[in-house]
Amino acid sequence: MKSFEYLRPETLDEALAALSDPDAASLGGGTNLLDLMKLGVAGPERIVDLARLPGLDRIETLPDGMTRVGALVRNSDLAADPGFAAAFPMVAEALLSGASAQLRNAATVGGNLMQATRCAYFQDPFAACNRRAAGSGCDALGGANRGHAVLGWSPACIAVHPSDFCVPLAALGAEAEIAGPSGTRLVPLAEFHLLPGEEPHRATALEPGEIVLALRLPAAAAGFAGNARYLKLRERTSYAFAVVSAAAALRIEDGTVAAARLALGGVAARPWRCSEAEEALAGKPATAESFAAAASIALSNAAPSGANGYKIVLAERLLARTMAAAAAGTPAEMPALPGSLMDDTGEAAHA
Amino acid sequence: MTLSITLTVNGTPHHLALDDMRVTLLDLLRDRLGLTGTKKGCDRGQCGACTVLVDGRRLNACLSLAVQQDGADIVTIEGLAPEGSLHPVQEAFLEHDAFQCGYCTPGQIMSAAGLIAEGADGTDMERIREGMSGNICRCGAYRGIAEAVAEAARKARTEADA
C-alpha cells in the first residue's frame, strides 16, 4: 500500500478544503477504499476521513416530508431503524442481503454509493482497464465476463455496479445530496452512477472535490411500503454479490397496479431503473401476465457483452417474480434470508 | 506524519504514536499489542477471522485503519471473558465441538458474541446461519458452530429474562 497523509476534519468546510487536492480521497467506513488500496488499485496521497463531520449520522424527516439519511449512517443502523424499515422495506431488505454483518456495521450510506465495481480486471492492477487507467483497454471484453453488464455497456467498459442498496433507491426516485466547492446540489440516484460511454474512468456524477452528504427519499416513496420486495440471485445464499437482482414496489388498488417502481441490479454500471416497464404496468391487472409483459419491456434493449446472455433471461424472470412477490405483500417480518428465493413467502411469489 | 491515538483494548487504555498511517487495526492488535488471538486470514474482509468488537459492534479489523478507531473501545478474543473464565459462547463452542483446526474460531466467537448482542436474531437457526455468514470455516465445522451459537443465544436470553 502506498503511504498517505491522513486528515480528519471536524467541519464540512475543512473537509471540502482538504478534498480540493486532486490526489485526495474521502473515507467513510473504509471497507471498499482500504481493500482497493491494499490491491494497489487506489493510491491516494491524502485520505480525508469524514467520520467526525457533524450531523451526518442521522435519519430525519424534512419539513416537506422527505426522508433524509446522512452519509455516515451505517448500513446496519439504517436497516434496523424501525421507522425507515417500515416506510421503505425493500431498501432494508436490500441492505440486509448485502455483504456480512461485520461489513454492514462498518459500511456507510455514502460509501455504498461510492463503491467501485467488483470487476476482476478493475481489481487487478496488471490488467487493462479503461475504468482504472483511462485508455488502457478492457481485458473483461473477451475475458471471464459471465458476471458483466447486459445493459448500458460500451466497448470501453462492461463492468457492473455491485450495490444492492442502490437498486431500490433508484426505483423509489431517491436523490443524492452532494456538497462541493460551489455549494450543494441534488442528483437523482438513478443517474448518480455514469454509464461508461467512452469515459468509463468517470464512475459517478461527483465533480472533483465533491462529496455525498446525504440521501433523500421522497415522501411518496413510502406509499409503496405494503407491496415491496428486493430479490437477489447469487452463487451462494448469503454473503455474495448479485448475479442479478430486482426491486419491485407496487401500489395496488382493486387488483389493478396503480403505480409501479422497478429497478434491476447486477446488469449495468448503474442501478437500472425500469421506467418504461413501470409505465407499461400502470393501470394493468396485478397478474403474472402483466408482470411478465412489463419485465420483457425492461430487458428489451439488453445485449450480452460476452458470455453473459443468460443474465438477460435471468433478469427478466427475476423481475417478474419480484413483482409477484411484491403483489403478495411485504412480509410482516424481515425474511430470515433477506432477498433470497430460498425464503419465499407465500404461493403468489411463484406465480 | 505521526499521529497519537488512544484505544481502549480489553479494558486497558493505550496511548499509541503512529508514524505510519497505513497500519490496520488488525496489524496494530497483533504486532504492536501482541494480541495474536485475532487472526489474519484473507486480509480483505472476506473471511471474518479478524472479527473484533468495536464499541460493542463486530467489525473486520483488517478493513479499518487503526487511526480511524481513535477513541474506540475494542474487545478481542483475549478480553471477551475475565482471565481464567470462559464467555458463554466459548463454553458452547467447547460443548458442541464447533471447530476443527481452530484458525477461524476467535473470529467465529467474536462474531457470535456480536450477533447475540445485536439481539435481533434470537435462536432461529436460519437467522443464526445468515447472521454468521461473514465468518468462513474452511474445515466446514458449520453445524457445530451454528448449534453453539444457538445455545449461547438461548442462555443469554434466559439470563436476560431471569
Short mmCIF file of C-alpha atoms in Angstrom, two decimals:
data_model
loop_
_atom_site.label_atom_id
_atom_site.label_comp_id
_atom_site.label_asym_id
_atom_site.label_seq_id
_atom_site.Cartn_x
_atom_site.Cartn_y
_atom_site.Cartn_z
CA MET A 1 0.00 0.00 0.00
CA LYS A 2 1.23 3.49 -0.85
CA SER A 3 1.75 5.77 2.14
CA PHE A 4 -0.58 8.71 2.59
CA GLU A 5 -1.37 11.71 4.71
CA TYR A 6 -4.39 11.31 7.00
CA LEU A 7 -6.76 14.15 7.82
CA ARG A 8 -9.87 14.05 10.00
CA PRO A 9 -11.72 17.34 9.52
CA GLU A 10 -14.29 18.47 12.08
CA THR A 11 -16.34 20.65 9.73
CA LEU A 12 -17.67 20.39 6.18
CA ASP A 13 -15.67 23.47 5.11
CA GLU A 14 -12.45 21.87 6.37
CA ALA A 15 -13.34 18.64 4.59
CA LEU A 16 -14.02 20.36 1.27
CA ALA A 17 -10.77 22.34 1.59
CA ALA A 18 -8.84 19.13 2.24
CA LEU A 19 -10.51 17.44 -0.74
CA SER A 20 -9.51 20.24 -3.13
CA ASP A 21 -6.26 18.28 -3.57
CA PRO A 22 -6.86 16.15 -6.70
CA ASP A 23 -4.91 13.25 -5.13
CA ALA A 24 -7.15 13.16 -2.05
CA ALA A 25 -9.79 10.53 -1.39
CA SER A 26 -12.64 10.70 1.10
CA LEU A 27 -13.02 7.86 3.60
CA GLY A 28 -16.28 6.55 5.05
CA GLY A 29 -16.17 3.12 6.70
CA GLY A 30 -13.20 2.09 4.57
CA THR A 31 -14.47 -1.35 3.59
CA ASN A 32 -14.02 -0.66 -0.13
CA LEU A 33 -11.30 2.02 -0.27
CA LEU A 34 -8.92 0.21 2.07
CA ASP A 35 -9.33 -3.00 0.08
CA LEU A 36 -8.57 -1.16 -3.19
CA MET A 37 -5.51 0.45 -1.59
CA LYS A 38 -4.20 -2.96 -0.48
CA LEU A 39 -4.70 -4.25 -4.03
CA GLY A 40 -2.80 -1.29 -5.46
CA VAL A 41 -5.88 -0.14 -7.39
CA ALA A 42 -6.28 3.05 -5.35
CA GLY A 43 -3.31 5.09 -4.10
CA PRO A 44 -4.43 8.43 -2.73
CA GLU A 45 -1.76 10.84 -1.44
CA ARG A 46 -4.18 12.08 1.18
CA ILE A 47 -7.09 10.46 2.97
CA VAL A 48 -9.84 12.70 4.30
CA ASP A 49 -11.73 10.75 6.96
CA LEU A 50 -15.28 12.11 7.06
CA ALA A 51 -16.23 10.19 10.23
CA ARG A 52 -16.23 13.23 12.53
CA LEU A 53 -18.29 15.57 10.35
CA PRO A 54 -21.26 16.72 12.44
CA GLY A 55 -24.89 15.88 11.69
CA LEU A 56 -24.34 13.20 9.03
CA ASP A 57 -25.15 10.20 11.22
CA ARG A 58 -28.89 10.95 11.40
CA ILE A 59 -32.09 9.72 9.78
CA GLU A 60 -34.57 12.60 9.75
CA THR A 61 -37.83 13.74 8.17
CA LEU A 62 -37.58 17.11 6.44
CA PRO A 63 -40.45 19.68 6.60
CA ASP A 64 -41.56 18.69 3.07
CA GLY A 65 -41.96 15.06 4.16
CA MET A 66 -38.74 13.84 2.54
CA THR A 67 -36.66 11.31 4.47
CA ARG A 68 -33.02 12.39 4.72
CA VAL A 69 -30.35 9.84 5.59
CA GLY A 70 -26.91 11.22 6.43
CA ALA A 71 -23.93 9.86 4.53
CA LEU A 72 -22.33 8.50 7.71
CA VAL A 73 -25.29 6.35 8.80
CA ARG A 74 -24.08 2.74 8.97
CA ASN A 75 -25.77 0.22 6.69
CA SER A 76 -26.72 -1.93 9.70
CA ASP A 77 -28.22 1.02 11.59
CA LEU A 78 -30.31 2.11 8.62
CA ALA A 79 -31.69 -1.39 8.02
CA ALA A 80 -32.51 -1.76 11.74
CA ASP A 81 -34.22 1.64 12.09
CA PRO A 82 -37.88 0.71 12.68
CA GLY A 83 -39.33 3.84 11.05
CA PHE A 84 -37.10 3.60 8.00
CA ALA A 85 -37.61 -0.14 7.53
CA ALA A 86 -41.39 0.24 7.82
CA ALA A 87 -41.53 3.05 5.26
CA PHE A 88 -39.00 1.56 2.82
CA PRO A 89 -38.98 -2.20 3.42
CA MET A 90 -37.32 -3.16 0.14
CA VAL A 91 -34.44 -0.81 0.93
CA ALA A 92 -33.96 -2.52 4.30
CA GLU A 93 -34.17 -5.93 2.62
CA ALA A 94 -31.57 -4.93 0.03
CA LEU A 95 -29.21 -3.65 2.73
CA LEU A 96 -29.51 -6.89 4.70
CA SER A 97 -28.99 -9.02 1.58
CA GLY A 98 -25.59 -7.40 1.05
CA ALA A 99 -22.15 -8.20 2.48
CA SER A 100 -21.84 -9.58 6.03
CA ALA A 101 -22.91 -8.28 9.43
CA GLN A 102 -19.36 -7.11 10.14
CA LEU A 103 -19.17 -5.16 6.87
CA ARG A 104 -22.64 -3.68 7.31
CA ASN A 105 -21.53 -2.41 10.75
CA ALA A 106 -18.66 -0.52 9.12
CA ALA A 107 -20.05 0.48 5.72
CA THR A 108 -21.74 3.86 5.39
CA VAL A 109 -24.56 5.14 3.19
CA GLY A 110 -22.20 7.48 1.35
CA GLY A 111 -19.60 4.77 0.93
CA ASN A 112 -22.14 2.37 -0.52
CA LEU A 113 -22.99 4.90 -3.25
CA MET A 114 -19.29 5.48 -3.93
CA GLN A 115 -18.18 1.83 -4.03
CA ALA A 116 -16.29 0.69 -7.09
CA THR A 117 -17.15 -2.16 -9.41
CA ARG A 118 -16.02 -5.64 -8.38
CA CYS A 119 -14.91 -6.42 -11.97
CA ALA A 120 -11.86 -8.68 -11.53
CA TYR A 121 -9.93 -6.77 -14.19
CA PHE A 122 -10.57 -3.45 -12.45
CA GLN A 123 -9.24 -5.01 -9.25
CA ASP A 124 -6.07 -6.33 -10.95
CA PRO A 125 -3.50 -3.55 -11.44
CA PHE A 126 -1.78 -5.66 -14.13
CA ALA A 127 -4.88 -5.98 -16.32
CA ALA A 128 -6.01 -3.49 -18.96
CA CYS A 129 -8.94 -1.48 -17.62
CA ASN A 130 -10.27 1.78 -19.00
CA ARG A 131 -12.13 2.40 -15.77
CA ARG A 132 -8.95 2.22 -13.66
CA ALA A 133 -6.48 3.61 -16.21
CA ALA A 134 -8.06 5.66 -18.99
CA GLY A 135 -7.17 4.44 -22.47
CA SER A 136 -5.53 1.17 -21.34
CA GLY A 137 -8.19 -1.08 -22.87
CA CYS A 138 -10.63 -3.62 -21.40
CA ASP A 139 -9.47 -7.14 -20.58
CA ALA A 140 -13.01 -8.04 -19.47
CA LEU A 141 -14.12 -7.91 -23.12
CA GLY A 142 -13.23 -11.38 -24.29
CA GLY A 143 -12.16 -12.34 -20.76
CA ALA A 144 -14.03 -14.02 -17.93
CA ASN A 145 -17.16 -11.93 -18.24
CA ARG A 146 -20.15 -14.03 -17.26
CA GLY A 147 -20.89 -11.55 -14.45
CA HIS A 148 -20.69 -8.45 -16.61
CA ALA A 149 -23.20 -5.97 -17.98
CA VAL A 150 -26.07 -6.61 -20.37
CA LEU A 151 -27.48 -3.07 -20.31
CA GLY A 152 -25.85 0.32 -20.88
CA TRP A 153 -22.34 -1.04 -21.53
CA SER A 154 -19.88 0.19 -24.14
CA PRO A 155 -16.87 -1.44 -25.81
CA ALA A 156 -14.76 0.64 -23.41
CA CYS A 157 -16.21 -0.96 -20.26
CA ILE A 158 -18.63 -3.76 -19.41
CA ALA A 159 -18.42 -3.59 -15.61
CA VAL A 160 -21.47 -3.62 -13.32
CA HIS A 161 -22.14 -1.63 -10.17
CA PRO A 162 -22.21 -4.04 -7.22
CA SER A 163 -24.58 -2.28 -4.81
CA ASP A 164 -27.78 -3.89 -3.54
CA PHE A 165 -28.82 -0.80 -1.57
CA CYS A 166 -28.78 1.49 -4.62
CA VAL A 167 -31.23 -0.69 -6.60
CA PRO A 168 -34.42 0.00 -4.59
CA LEU A 169 -33.21 3.57 -4.06
CA ALA A 170 -33.11 4.11 -7.82
CA ALA A 171 -36.58 2.57 -8.16
CA LEU A 172 -38.03 4.87 -5.49
CA GLY A 173 -36.66 8.06 -7.03
CA ALA A 174 -34.14 8.76 -4.28
CA GLU A 175 -31.69 11.62 -4.71
CA ALA A 176 -28.10 12.09 -3.59
CA GLU A 177 -27.35 15.35 -1.81
CA ILE A 178 -23.91 16.49 -2.91
CA ALA A 179 -21.71 19.18 -1.39
CA GLY A 180 -18.78 20.80 -3.12
CA PRO A 181 -16.79 23.99 -3.51
CA SER A 182 -19.68 25.65 -5.35
CA GLY A 183 -22.45 24.64 -2.94
CA THR A 184 -24.95 21.84 -2.57
CA ARG A 185 -26.92 20.07 -5.31
CA LEU A 186 -29.24 17.10 -5.75
CA VAL A 187 -28.70 14.29 -8.27
CA PRO A 188 -31.27 11.53 -8.90
CA LEU A 189 -29.80 8.25 -7.71
CA ALA A 190 -30.70 6.54 -10.99
CA GLU A 191 -28.29 8.99 -12.72
CA PHE A 192 -25.65 9.22 -9.99
CA HIS A 193 -23.57 6.38 -11.47
CA LEU A 194 -22.49 7.13 -15.02
CA LEU A 195 -22.77 4.72 -17.91
CA PRO A 196 -19.32 4.03 -19.33
CA GLY A 197 -19.60 5.52 -22.82
CA GLU A 198 -16.07 6.49 -23.86
CA GLU A 199 -15.05 7.70 -20.40
CA PRO A 200 -15.53 4.78 -18.01
CA HIS A 201 -12.89 6.16 -15.64
CA ARG A 202 -15.55 8.64 -14.50
CA ALA A 203 -17.77 6.45 -12.37
CA THR A 204 -20.14 8.94 -10.73
CA ALA A 205 -21.67 12.36 -11.22
CA LEU A 206 -19.40 13.78 -8.49
CA GLU A 207 -17.16 16.59 -9.68
CA PRO A 208 -13.62 16.79 -8.26
CA GLY A 209 -13.74 17.95 -4.65
CA GLU A 210 -17.37 16.99 -4.09
CA ILE A 211 -18.74 14.52 -1.52
CA VAL A 212 -22.05 12.80 -0.88
CA LEU A 213 -23.65 14.46 2.16
CA ALA A 214 -26.93 12.57 2.38
CA LEU A 215 -29.60 10.62 0.61
CA ARG A 216 -33.16 11.85 0.18
CA LEU A 217 -36.25 9.73 -0.35
CA PRO A 218 -39.46 11.42 -1.49
CA ALA A 219 -42.47 11.19 0.84
CA ALA A 220 -44.48 9.42 -1.89
CA ALA A 221 -41.97 6.53 -1.86
CA ALA A 222 -43.40 5.36 1.47
CA GLY A 223 -46.76 4.85 -0.29
CA PHE A 224 -45.38 1.60 -1.71
CA ALA A 225 -44.48 0.07 1.66
CA GLY A 226 -47.26 -2.52 1.60
CA ASN A 227 -46.13 -4.22 -1.61
CA ALA A 228 -42.37 -4.04 -1.93
CA ARG A 229 -39.65 -6.67 -2.32
CA TYR A 230 -35.99 -6.93 -3.24
CA LEU A 231 -34.86 -10.29 -4.59
CA LYS A 232 -31.30 -11.21 -5.41
CA LEU A 233 -29.87 -14.19 -7.27
CA ARG A 234 -26.34 -15.06 -6.20
CA GLU A 235 -23.99 -18.00 -6.31
CA ARG A 236 -24.49 -18.77 -2.62
CA THR A 237 -27.40 -17.83 -0.37
CA SER A 238 -25.56 -15.27 1.74
CA TYR A 239 -22.51 -13.03 1.57
CA ALA A 240 -22.22 -12.82 -2.21
CA PHE A 241 -22.71 -10.10 -4.80
CA ALA A 242 -25.75 -10.28 -7.03
CA VAL A 243 -25.63 -12.11 -10.33
CA VAL A 244 -28.85 -10.20 -10.97
CA SER A 245 -31.23 -8.57 -8.52
CA ALA A 246 -34.55 -6.76 -8.73
CA ALA A 247 -36.52 -4.27 -6.69
CA ALA A 248 -40.26 -4.03 -7.20
CA ALA A 249 -42.73 -1.80 -5.36
CA LEU A 250 -46.37 -1.64 -6.37
CA ARG A 251 -49.43 0.38 -5.41
CA ILE A 252 -52.33 -1.95 -6.00
CA GLU A 253 -55.94 -0.73 -5.97
CA ASP A 254 -58.79 -3.21 -6.52
CA GLY A 255 -56.48 -5.71 -8.15
CA THR A 256 -55.04 -3.13 -10.53
CA VAL A 257 -51.50 -1.75 -10.44
CA ALA A 258 -51.99 1.97 -9.83
CA ALA A 259 -48.25 2.66 -9.88
CA ALA A 260 -45.04 0.65 -10.03
CA ARG A 261 -41.41 1.34 -9.11
CA LEU A 262 -38.94 -1.11 -10.66
CA ALA A 263 -35.17 -1.44 -10.90
CA LEU A 264 -32.55 -4.08 -11.66
CA GLY A 265 -29.13 -4.67 -10.11
CA GLY A 266 -26.09 -6.53 -11.43
CA VAL A 267 -26.91 -5.73 -15.04
CA ALA A 268 -25.23 -2.35 -15.70
CA ALA A 269 -22.72 0.20 -14.44
CA ARG A 270 -25.61 1.79 -12.56
CA PRO A 271 -28.66 0.53 -10.70
CA TRP A 272 -31.03 0.22 -13.64
CA ARG A 273 -34.38 1.90 -13.20
CA CYS A 274 -37.03 0.36 -15.48
CA SER A 275 -39.15 3.44 -16.24
CA GLU A 276 -40.77 2.11 -19.43
CA ALA A 277 -41.81 -1.07 -17.67
CA GLU A 278 -43.24 0.99 -14.80
CA GLU A 279 -45.35 3.00 -17.26
CA ALA A 280 -46.49 -0.11 -19.11
CA LEU A 281 -47.57 -1.79 -15.88
CA ALA A 282 -49.60 1.15 -14.56
CA GLY A 283 -53.31 0.50 -14.99
CA LYS A 284 -52.84 -3.21 -15.73
CA PRO A 285 -54.27 -6.00 -13.57
CA ALA A 286 -51.81 -7.25 -10.93
CA THR A 287 -51.34 -10.64 -12.60
CA ALA A 288 -48.45 -12.82 -13.66
CA GLU A 289 -49.20 -11.97 -17.32
CA SER A 290 -48.89 -8.23 -16.68
CA PHE A 291 -45.68 -8.75 -14.70
CA ALA A 292 -44.12 -10.89 -17.44
CA ALA A 293 -45.03 -8.30 -20.09
CA ALA A 294 -43.53 -5.45 -18.04
CA ALA A 295 -40.35 -7.46 -17.34
CA SER A 296 -39.98 -8.19 -21.03
CA ILE A 297 -40.10 -4.45 -21.77
CA ALA A 298 -37.45 -3.81 -19.11
CA LEU A 299 -34.95 -6.10 -20.86
CA SER A 300 -35.92 -5.28 -24.45
CA ASN A 301 -32.71 -3.32 -25.09
CA ALA A 302 -30.41 -5.75 -23.32
CA ALA A 303 -27.48 -7.32 -25.17
CA PRO A 304 -24.73 -9.67 -23.99
CA SER A 305 -21.29 -8.12 -23.54
CA GLY A 306 -19.66 -11.55 -23.51
CA ALA A 307 -20.57 -14.96 -22.14
CA ASN A 308 -23.45 -13.46 -20.20
CA GLY A 309 -26.53 -13.70 -22.40
CA TYR A 310 -28.07 -15.90 -19.69
CA LYS A 311 -28.34 -12.82 -17.47
CA ILE A 312 -30.92 -11.28 -19.80
CA VAL A 313 -33.33 -14.17 -19.36
CA LEU A 314 -32.48 -14.45 -15.68
CA ALA A 315 -33.09 -10.74 -15.03
CA GLU A 316 -36.38 -10.78 -16.94
CA ARG A 317 -37.68 -13.77 -14.97
CA LEU A 318 -36.42 -12.41 -11.65
CA LEU A 319 -38.05 -9.02 -12.23
CA ALA A 320 -41.41 -10.68 -12.98
CA ARG A 321 -41.01 -12.90 -9.94
CA THR A 322 -40.13 -9.93 -7.73
CA MET A 323 -43.27 -8.11 -8.91
CA ALA A 324 -45.31 -11.18 -7.99
CA ALA A 325 -43.63 -11.35 -4.58
CA ALA A 326 -44.37 -7.64 -4.04
CA ALA A 327 -48.00 -8.15 -5.11
CA ALA A 328 -48.30 -10.92 -2.49
CA GLY A 329 -47.48 -8.29 0.14
CA THR A 330 -44.42 -7.11 2.04
CA PRO A 331 -43.63 -9.76 4.69
CA ALA A 332 -44.65 -8.69 8.21
CA GLU A 333 -41.19 -9.63 9.42
CA MET A 334 -37.86 -9.35 7.60
CA PRO A 335 -37.23 -12.75 6.00
CA ALA A 336 -34.55 -14.84 7.73
CA LEU A 337 -32.65 -14.85 4.42
CA PRO A 338 -33.18 -11.31 3.09
CA GLY A 339 -33.58 -11.07 -0.67
CA SER A 340 -33.35 -14.83 -1.10
CA LEU A 341 -35.54 -17.04 -3.25
CA MET A 342 -34.80 -19.78 -0.75
CA ASP A 343 -37.01 -17.93 1.69
CA ASP A 344 -40.05 -17.06 -0.40
CA THR A 345 -43.15 -16.11 1.48
CA GLY A 346 -46.48 -17.17 0.03
CA GLU A 347 -47.54 -19.11 -3.03
CA ALA A 348 -48.08 -15.97 -5.10
CA ALA A 349 -44.34 -15.41 -5.15
CA HIS A 350 -44.06 -18.39 -7.51
CA ALA A 351 -46.65 -17.06 -9.98
CA MET B 1 3.49 12.16 9.61
CA THR B 2 2.99 11.00 13.20
CA LEU B 3 -0.33 10.89 14.99
CA SER B 4 -1.16 9.88 18.54
CA ILE B 5 -4.28 7.86 19.14
CA THR B 6 -5.99 6.40 22.18
CA LEU B 7 -7.54 2.95 22.10
CA THR B 8 -9.10 1.05 24.98
CA VAL B 9 -8.34 -2.60 24.33
CA ASN B 10 -9.86 -5.22 26.60
CA GLY B 11 -10.39 -2.55 29.23
CA THR B 12 -6.87 -1.14 29.15
CA PRO B 13 -6.28 2.34 27.67
CA HIS B 14 -3.36 2.57 25.25
CA HIS B 15 -1.82 5.81 24.01
CA LEU B 16 -0.13 4.96 20.77
CA ALA B 17 2.03 7.06 18.47
CA LEU B 18 1.54 6.04 14.84
CA ASP B 19 4.34 7.02 12.48
CA ASP B 20 2.73 5.25 9.52
CA MET B 21 -0.96 5.79 8.79
CA ARG B 22 -1.20 2.54 6.83
CA VAL B 23 -1.35 0.26 9.87
CA THR B 24 -4.69 -1.52 10.12
CA LEU B 25 -6.46 -2.18 13.39
CA LEU B 26 -5.66 -5.87 12.86
CA ASP B 27 -1.91 -5.32 12.46
CA LEU B 28 -1.83 -2.95 15.41
CA LEU B 29 -3.53 -5.51 17.67
CA ARG B 30 -1.26 -8.34 16.58
CA ASP B 31 2.12 -6.69 16.03
CA ARG B 32 2.06 -3.74 18.39
CA LEU B 33 -0.04 -5.02 21.28
CA GLY B 34 0.88 -8.70 20.92
CA LEU B 35 -2.76 -9.81 20.82
CA THR B 36 -2.37 -12.57 18.27
CA GLY B 37 -5.70 -14.23 19.04
CA THR B 38 -7.25 -12.06 16.34
CA LYS B 39 -6.30 -13.87 13.13
CA LYS B 40 -5.20 -12.60 9.74
CA GLY B 41 -6.93 -14.76 7.17
CA CYS B 42 -7.72 -13.08 3.86
CA ASP B 43 -6.89 -9.51 4.97
CA ARG B 44 -9.70 -8.36 2.63
CA GLY B 45 -12.86 -8.56 4.73
CA GLN B 46 -13.95 -11.82 3.16
CA CYS B 47 -13.23 -14.44 5.82
CA GLY B 48 -14.10 -12.90 9.20
CA ALA B 49 -11.08 -14.37 11.05
CA CYS B 50 -10.15 -10.86 12.24
CA THR B 51 -13.55 -10.06 13.79
CA VAL B 52 -13.37 -7.92 16.95
CA LEU B 53 -15.91 -5.82 18.83
CA VAL B 54 -15.52 -2.07 18.36
CA ASP B 55 -17.75 -0.06 20.69
CA GLY B 56 -19.75 -3.27 21.12
CA ARG B 57 -20.23 -3.99 17.41
CA ARG B 58 -18.47 -6.67 15.39
CA LEU B 59 -16.13 -5.39 12.69
CA ASN B 60 -13.45 -6.79 10.39
CA ALA B 61 -10.23 -5.43 11.94
CA CYS B 62 -8.41 -5.89 8.61
CA LEU B 63 -10.62 -3.32 6.84
CA SER B 64 -10.15 -0.49 9.30
CA LEU B 65 -7.16 1.78 9.66
CA ALA B 66 -6.03 1.89 13.30
CA VAL B 67 -6.19 5.69 13.15
CA GLN B 68 -9.89 5.56 12.22
CA GLN B 69 -10.64 3.95 15.58
CA ASP B 70 -9.07 6.71 17.68
CA GLY B 71 -11.05 6.82 20.94
CA ALA B 72 -12.78 3.47 20.41
CA ASP B 73 -13.35 0.69 22.91
CA ILE B 74 -12.14 -2.61 21.47
CA VAL B 75 -12.66 -6.15 22.71
CA THR B 76 -10.65 -9.03 21.26
CA ILE B 77 -10.88 -12.75 21.95
CA GLU B 78 -8.30 -12.30 24.75
CA GLY B 79 -10.62 -9.92 26.61
CA LEU B 80 -14.03 -11.46 25.95
CA ALA B 81 -14.16 -13.11 29.38
CA PRO B 82 -12.27 -12.27 32.58
CA GLU B 83 -8.90 -14.01 33.00
CA GLY B 84 -9.37 -17.66 33.95
CA SER B 85 -13.01 -17.92 32.86
CA LEU B 86 -14.87 -18.56 29.63
CA HIS B 87 -17.55 -16.50 27.91
CA PRO B 88 -20.82 -18.43 27.33
CA VAL B 89 -20.06 -18.53 23.59
CA GLN B 90 -16.64 -20.04 24.31
CA GLU B 91 -18.22 -22.65 26.59
CA ALA B 92 -20.80 -23.50 23.93
CA PHE B 93 -18.06 -23.89 21.27
CA LEU B 94 -16.35 -26.45 23.50
CA GLU B 95 -19.58 -28.32 24.22
CA HIS B 96 -20.56 -28.52 20.56
CA ASP B 97 -17.06 -29.18 19.21
CA ALA B 98 -17.52 -26.14 16.99
CA PHE B 99 -14.09 -26.27 15.35
CA GLN B 100 -11.52 -28.45 13.74
CA CYS B 101 -8.25 -26.62 13.05
CA GLY B 102 -9.30 -23.62 15.15
CA TYR B 103 -7.93 -20.86 12.94
CA CYS B 104 -11.30 -19.22 12.32
CA THR B 105 -12.50 -19.84 15.89
CA PRO B 106 -11.60 -16.49 17.54
CA GLY B 107 -13.38 -14.64 14.71
CA GLN B 108 -16.35 -17.01 14.90
CA ILE B 109 -16.64 -16.49 18.66
CA MET B 110 -16.34 -12.69 18.47
CA SER B 111 -18.88 -12.61 15.65
CA ALA B 112 -21.28 -14.79 17.65
CA ALA B 113 -20.87 -12.52 20.70
CA GLY B 114 -21.69 -9.56 18.45
CA LEU B 115 -24.67 -11.34 16.90
CA ILE B 116 -26.13 -12.21 20.30
CA ALA B 117 -25.60 -8.62 21.49
CA GLU B 118 -27.49 -7.37 18.42
CA GLY B 119 -30.45 -9.32 19.76
CA ALA B 120 -32.45 -9.43 16.56
CA ASP B 121 -31.61 -12.96 15.53
CA GLY B 122 -32.97 -14.84 18.52
CA THR B 123 -32.48 -18.55 18.37
CA ASP B 124 -33.84 -19.26 14.86
CA MET B 125 -31.22 -21.49 13.15
CA GLU B 126 -31.75 -19.90 9.73
CA ARG B 127 -31.24 -16.41 11.17
CA ILE B 128 -28.16 -17.57 13.06
CA ARG B 129 -26.62 -19.04 9.90
CA GLU B 130 -27.40 -15.85 7.99
CA GLY B 131 -26.05 -13.71 10.84
CA MET B 132 -22.80 -15.71 10.89
CA SER B 133 -22.26 -15.75 7.12
CA GLY B 134 -19.36 -13.30 7.36
CA ASN B 135 -17.24 -15.97 9.06
CA ILE B 136 -15.82 -18.67 6.83
CA CYS B 137 -14.74 -22.05 8.23
CA ARG B 138 -12.63 -23.93 5.71
CA CYS B 139 -12.82 -27.11 7.83
CA GLY B 140 -16.59 -26.93 7.44
CA ALA B 141 -17.49 -27.06 11.13
CA TYR B 142 -20.59 -25.01 10.45
CA ARG B 143 -23.05 -27.39 12.03
CA GLY B 144 -21.33 -27.31 15.41
CA ILE B 145 -20.78 -23.56 15.14
CA ALA B 146 -24.46 -22.85 14.47
CA GLU B 147 -25.53 -25.14 17.32
CA ALA B 148 -23.07 -23.50 19.70
CA VAL B 149 -24.28 -20.01 18.76
CA ALA B 150 -27.91 -21.09 19.21
CA GLU B 151 -27.20 -22.48 22.65
CA ALA B 152 -25.27 -19.39 23.77
CA ALA B 153 -28.11 -17.21 22.43
CA ARG B 154 -30.67 -19.29 24.36
CA LYS B 155 -28.65 -18.93 27.55
CA ALA B 156 -28.22 -15.19 27.06
CA ARG B 157 -31.98 -14.86 26.58
CA THR B 158 -32.78 -16.97 29.66
CA GLU B 159 -30.42 -14.85 31.75
CA ALA B 160 -31.95 -11.64 30.39
CA ASP B 161 -35.43 -12.91 31.30
CA ALA B 162 -34.39 -14.09 34.79
#
